[in-house]
Amino acid sequence: MKEDNFWAKITRFWKKLRRYPVIPIAILFVVVFFAIFANLISPYSPEEIALTERLTPPFFMSGGSTSHFLGTDALGRDVLSRIIFGARVSLSVSLVVIAICSAIGTILGMIAGYLGGGFDNFLMRFTDAALAFPALLIALLLGAVFGPSFYTVVLSLSVLGWAPYARMIRGEIIKLREEDFVAQARIIGSSSARILVKHIFPNIINTLVVLMTMSVGLVILIEASLSFLGVGIPPPTPSWGSMVSDGRNLFARAWWISLFPSLAIGFVVLSGNLLGDWIRDRMDPRLRQL
Amino acid sequence: MVRFIIIRLLQALITLIVISMVVFALARASGDPVMLMAPPMATLDDLQAIREYLGLNKSLPEQYWTFLKNSTHGDFGTSIHNRQPVSKVIGERLPNTITLGLSAILLGISVSLFLGVTAAVKYGTWLDSGVKLIAILGQALPSFWLAIVAIAIFSVWLGWLPTSGTGGPDHYVLPVLTLSFFMLPIMTRLIRSSMLEVLDSEYVKLARIKGLSEKIVVWKHALRNAIIPLLTAAGITFGTIVTGAVVIETVFAWPGIGRLMAESVVQRDFPVVQALVLLVAIVVLMVNLLVDIMYAYVDPRIRY
Amino acid sequence: MKKLFLISLMVLITVSLLLSSCGGETTTPATTTTKPPTTTPTATTPTTPALTGTLRATVPSWIETTDPNLQTTFEYALYEHLVTIDEESNYVGELAESWSVSDDGLVWTFNIRKGIKFHNGDAFTSADVKFSLERIQAEGSMSPWKPEYSATIDHVVAPDDYTVEIYCKKVNFQFYTSIWGCPILPKNYIEQNGDTYFNEHPIGSSPWKFVKLTPGVSIEFDAVPDHWRITPQWAHLIVELVPESSTALAKLRQGETDIVAVNMDEALEVQGEGYELRILGRPTVPVLCMLNTWASTGPISDVRVREALSLAINRPEIASTFFNGLAEPGGILWTAPTSWGYDPAWTTGDYFKYDRTKAKALLAEAGYPDSFEDPVVTLYSMSYMPWLPDLNQIISGYWEAVGVQTKIETIEFGQLRGMMYVQDPAMTGKVAIWNMPTSQVSVAFLKSAIHTTGNWQLLHDAAFDTLWESITQTPDQATQLALFQQTVEYMLDQYIAPGIVNIYSYYAVSSDIGDWTLRFQYDLWGGFAGIQRK
């Protein structure tokens, strides 16, 4: 009987847990925590080279030791420390890119959707052009123009990345434009800017939040592809993408160099998506087409 | 309708010209191909002679005008890298990317249709969550890493498939799988959500009341309407394929235009870069236009 | 639903039609590889057993052309040269039987071998040599030897079918070493068929006959039976282009290829799996090119500081850990242990010593007792070789340990080259790590790196110029050698481009592959003919 109660409790707790995306939030929380307090948590400096300890396996394998929990890479740098600091770099890239893209996309989308007419038409053709560019090629070109750096990566990812936001937000605005509350605001003489900011914007926040949450992992993934093509975050700064890329040719001999950072990427992508799904389902079931 | 198509075509033309300008300027800002290919012992005079020979010493507007003029009758110039006509260089690789990309799209669509519909029908069950998870997994790992690991497992370890290159149908399996895996999440999610919406509609309820079997209701009546949003995504999907192809073709030593793109940027082979960007842009714009036209066809409510 | 399916199908078909029409017109020439118009091969009595089997190799990149003027990658597989080198780096005749130079040093006479045929059966004569030497200098040629030839050759004469006379504008008693760079092409064939046709259907006189080049995929050759110099042990040669090295290794493991280039970590990995390794040719040398050492300001202009920077590097540690013992400490610009005039004492001596205390002492002596921050030394590495940025970080660690502030930047080859052409004082304190090939004779190359008229901006020094000129002005070979060694030592004393290690090119081979002869004369492409069966 007691046991039954115990299991029942666990089941109930689990059901409660399932209602909220506890695991994704926990993962994202840990990653953000890592990123902010990297200096305090990380056991080593991420750029500290120890040639004599290169390619040390993780602690659970023979030859590994607890001094390097997740082993070391080709220069003897601590993989765990690099993942912790990499969280900072990868998250910064992701957040900055998302902030830029969503800001530009939202502003353009809102103006285009609200004003309509020629301006809308012009802006949408502009968006079409942005979407028609092969994004990776532009990133390669920009990498060649400015040389690989943090800012180049941010620029390459934002320069076309605003377009999907603009398109999505414009669609939302066009729907909202015809709503009663907008008409009412117009009747009482509110300016267009005021209507957009005060009345319409609050209604698209949900869409925006969902879109942004889901992009967190995606941007990290694209940064990884850029690293693979040689225009990602340059060494010695660790980013998850560049770690996976650097370790890929050592996969058979030292799988830990690329596996652990790719798991980190995987967890963030999963968490971002699950959280985005959850927010969407909870807040606004209308937003199913994201 | 005809007027709409003409207007859109004109707009697409303007878009193309803008794109060509941007790429033209960006490519030339990215560096000097002569520095990459000139002999190690070349003097500054030698460099200038090479630039003159390649026509790179002319002013930018002049070079752009030549490019524009020639490209209108299909002449995209000569590759700086190996002095072959750009149309030939691209033509030799394009079919490989088309077969790879189309196979990946077809596979992606079929699998995501199945997954998306299953998830929508079993909404809220563990099956739904499972599908969501599978779908997200496709985007959870860097594609190049996934491809390398797939080669290690399926070719080297199990010995089932060839590692890379072109050849028989078995050469397609790994590249197509990894490429389509990458687009599964977007498509599955789209189908699932639009299916949910349609399954909730009066139209489907009516079909059910009529006593049609659930199978017919779902796969015939509901899906037909649910598929419309998928069309919107077609253009974007195409972009994803091109982007994915750059990485996948490099890993699988696949001689397609994705790899050519990356290589010609590295070599500053401007004519090839320009032609490739225009090619991709034309395809994406055309797909978008076709989609819009089909929209009007499939969904008679939309009028232009 | 059916309608919808049809519509989707329609889209797909339209798209693919659209795509294929863009390039369709041009795809045909690639598929119909018409063989060059060959005359019937000369009937020879088969002295060797019939060739069988296919040799398969992978390479990470190539330049997709077969024309030497466009820097073809395949030069040594397809063409032969007047002179070549033996294992001891002595120059010996290949297509030339002998050569001599006039007393005034202005006329070189080459006597060429008789009875040699191109792949189409045409006889090789002195007219082909004249044609080839002139073609390299033609407009639009990107041959590495064009600047050298244009500056030296006045005109070429072919007095009879087997004699070539090269009249020079200036005296250079080392010029025969540059003739090594001229592949001999078939004059008549190219003149009859044109450059474009030749590029698509090249012929030479090498042991391998061109079969076909599939763009982005592979190049195929057939062995030439009873070749005058060396007959391959395999009937066919297929070299595949595999950009990703882990994919190339997978091909070896899967049995899809026989030869794969491996880096130090991969070498150890496949060795552990039972694959044998082969070493080919001369090592490459990562050198630290210290730009603008001639500038009159800044720490880098002080030779003591440069020596300290070299002393701070623990080369044995790098060689034994980072390179897994597959590289050896040392490294001289353009010059390897197998090169002409190489002195083993250079490597064992003080030039490559590791001595942190002495490095610090030298820095203190130069006026930087604690550290110097102006300029912050920028270490450039190029992204084309994955381990170069890693090596840069290692060097940076050693330098910081002796108090030099460093910064690491990744830049592209072309950008760096552009920077080196400009004499800009702002370049002081920039160090470019560059994995240089080495050559059998580095006289010509040292000029471009260090000579005042060269384009590398490493050193502007009249003393070096005089030394260098004296090599080319001396007819006597022994004196040339001594002067050359003096020149190299002068360069080493200046610490303008200290090397780090000699890295050998390792190849992992399948169990079918035996010994490699022809290891030093050529690159891998020239070496294919010397790969034995097991």
PDB file of C-alpha atoms in Angstrom, chain C residues 47-48 51 55 76-80 84 87 93-95 113 116-117 119 205-209 222-235 515-522 524-533:
ATOM      1  CA  THR C  47      59.491  -7.678 -72.771  1.00  0.00           C
ATOM      2  CA  THR C  48      57.466  -7.048 -69.642  1.00  0.00           C
ATOM      3  CA  LEU C  51      50.036  -4.801 -67.171  1.00  0.00           C
ATOM      4  CA  LEU C  55      46.095   1.780 -58.734  1.00  0.00           C
ATOM      5  CA  TYR C  76      54.413  15.158 -63.170  1.00  0.00           C
ATOM      6  CA  ALA C  77      51.905  12.476 -64.071  1.00  0.00           C
ATOM      7  CA  LEU C  78      51.580  13.632 -67.679  1.00  0.00           C
ATOM      8  CA  TYR C  79      54.762  15.330 -68.779  1.00  0.00           C
ATOM      9  CA  GLU C  80      58.488  14.896 -68.639  1.00  0.00           C
ATOM     10  CA  THR C  84      65.521  15.971 -63.222  1.00  0.00           C
ATOM     11  CA  GLU C  87      68.055  10.744 -54.854  1.00  0.00           C
ATOM     12  CA  GLY C  93      69.177  14.465 -67.581  1.00  0.00           C
ATOM     13  CA  GLU C  94      65.649  13.232 -68.174  1.00  0.00           C
ATOM     14  CA  LEU C  95      64.702  14.109 -71.736  1.00  0.00           C
ATOM     15  CA  ARG C 113      67.505  11.918 -76.051  1.00  0.00           C
ATOM     16  CA  ILE C 116      61.318   9.126 -77.359  1.00  0.00           C
ATOM     17  CA  LYS C 117      57.679   9.346 -78.361  1.00  0.00           C
ATOM     18  CA  HIS C 119      51.538   9.361 -76.225  1.00  0.00           C
ATOM     19  CA  SER C 205      55.743  11.637 -72.871  1.00  0.00           C
ATOM     20  CA  SER C 206      55.282  10.349 -69.301  1.00  0.00           C
ATOM     21  CA  PRO C 207      54.642   6.747 -68.189  1.00  0.00           C
ATOM     22  CA  TRP C 208      50.927   7.582 -67.861  1.00  0.00           C
ATOM     23  CA  LYS C 209      48.601   8.275 -70.744  1.00  0.00           C
ATOM     24  CA  ASP C 222      46.494   4.180 -68.590  1.00  0.00           C
ATOM     25  CA  ALA C 223      50.031   2.958 -68.182  1.00  0.00           C
ATOM     26  CA  VAL C 224      52.341   3.341 -71.168  1.00  0.00           C
ATOM     27  CA  PRO C 225      53.814  -0.114 -71.841  1.00  0.00           C
ATOM     28  CA  ASP C 226      57.586  -0.284 -72.211  1.00  0.00           C
ATOM     29  CA  HIS C 227      58.180   3.316 -71.300  1.00  0.00           C
ATOM     30  CA  TRP C 228      61.777   4.409 -71.871  1.00  0.00           C
ATOM     31  CA  ARG C 229      62.291   5.579 -68.299  1.00  0.00           C
ATOM     32  CA  ILE C 230      59.988   3.598 -66.047  1.00  0.00           C
ATOM     33  CA  THR C 231      57.031   1.351 -66.784  1.00  0.00           C
ATOM     34  CA  PRO C 232      54.298   1.428 -64.125  1.00  0.00           C
ATOM     35  CA  GLN C 233      53.372  -1.825 -62.423  1.00  0.00           C
ATOM     36  CA  TRP C 234      49.666  -1.141 -62.826  1.00  0.00           C
ATOM     37  CA  ALA C 235      47.621  -0.958 -66.007  1.00  0.00           C
ATOM     38  CA  ASP C 515      57.674  -0.049 -52.015  1.00  0.00           C
ATOM     39  CA  TRP C 516      57.788   3.414 -53.491  1.00  0.00           C
ATOM     40  CA  THR C 517      60.668   4.247 -55.754  1.00  0.00           C
ATOM     41  CA  LEU C 518      60.794   7.766 -57.237  1.00  0.00           C
ATOM     42  CA  ARG C 519      60.280   9.310 -53.844  1.00  0.00           C
ATOM     43  CA  PHE C 520      62.349  12.451 -54.188  1.00  0.00           C
ATOM     44  CA  GLN C 521      62.241  13.602 -57.786  1.00  0.00           C
ATOM     45  CA  TYR C 522      58.609  14.536 -57.911  1.00  0.00           C
ATOM     46  CA  LEU C 524      52.862  12.243 -55.595  1.00  0.00           C
ATOM     47  CA  TRP C 525      51.827  12.616 -59.251  1.00  0.00           C
ATOM     48  CA  GLY C 526      55.309  11.899 -60.478  1.00  0.00           C
ATOM     49  CA  GLY C 527      55.731   9.208 -57.884  1.00  0.00           C
ATOM     50  CA  PHE C 528      52.793   7.074 -59.047  1.00  0.00           C
ATOM     51  CA  ALA C 529      54.938   5.443 -61.739  1.00  0.00           C
ATOM     52  CA  GLY C 530      57.328   4.186 -59.070  1.00  0.00           C
ATOM     53  CA  ILE C 531      54.746   2.570 -56.810  1.00  0.00           C
ATOM     54  CA  GLN C 532      55.406  -1.148 -56.625  1.00  0.00           C
ATOM     55  CA  ARG C 533      53.052  -4.035 -56.107  1.00  0.00           C
TER      56      ARG C 533
END
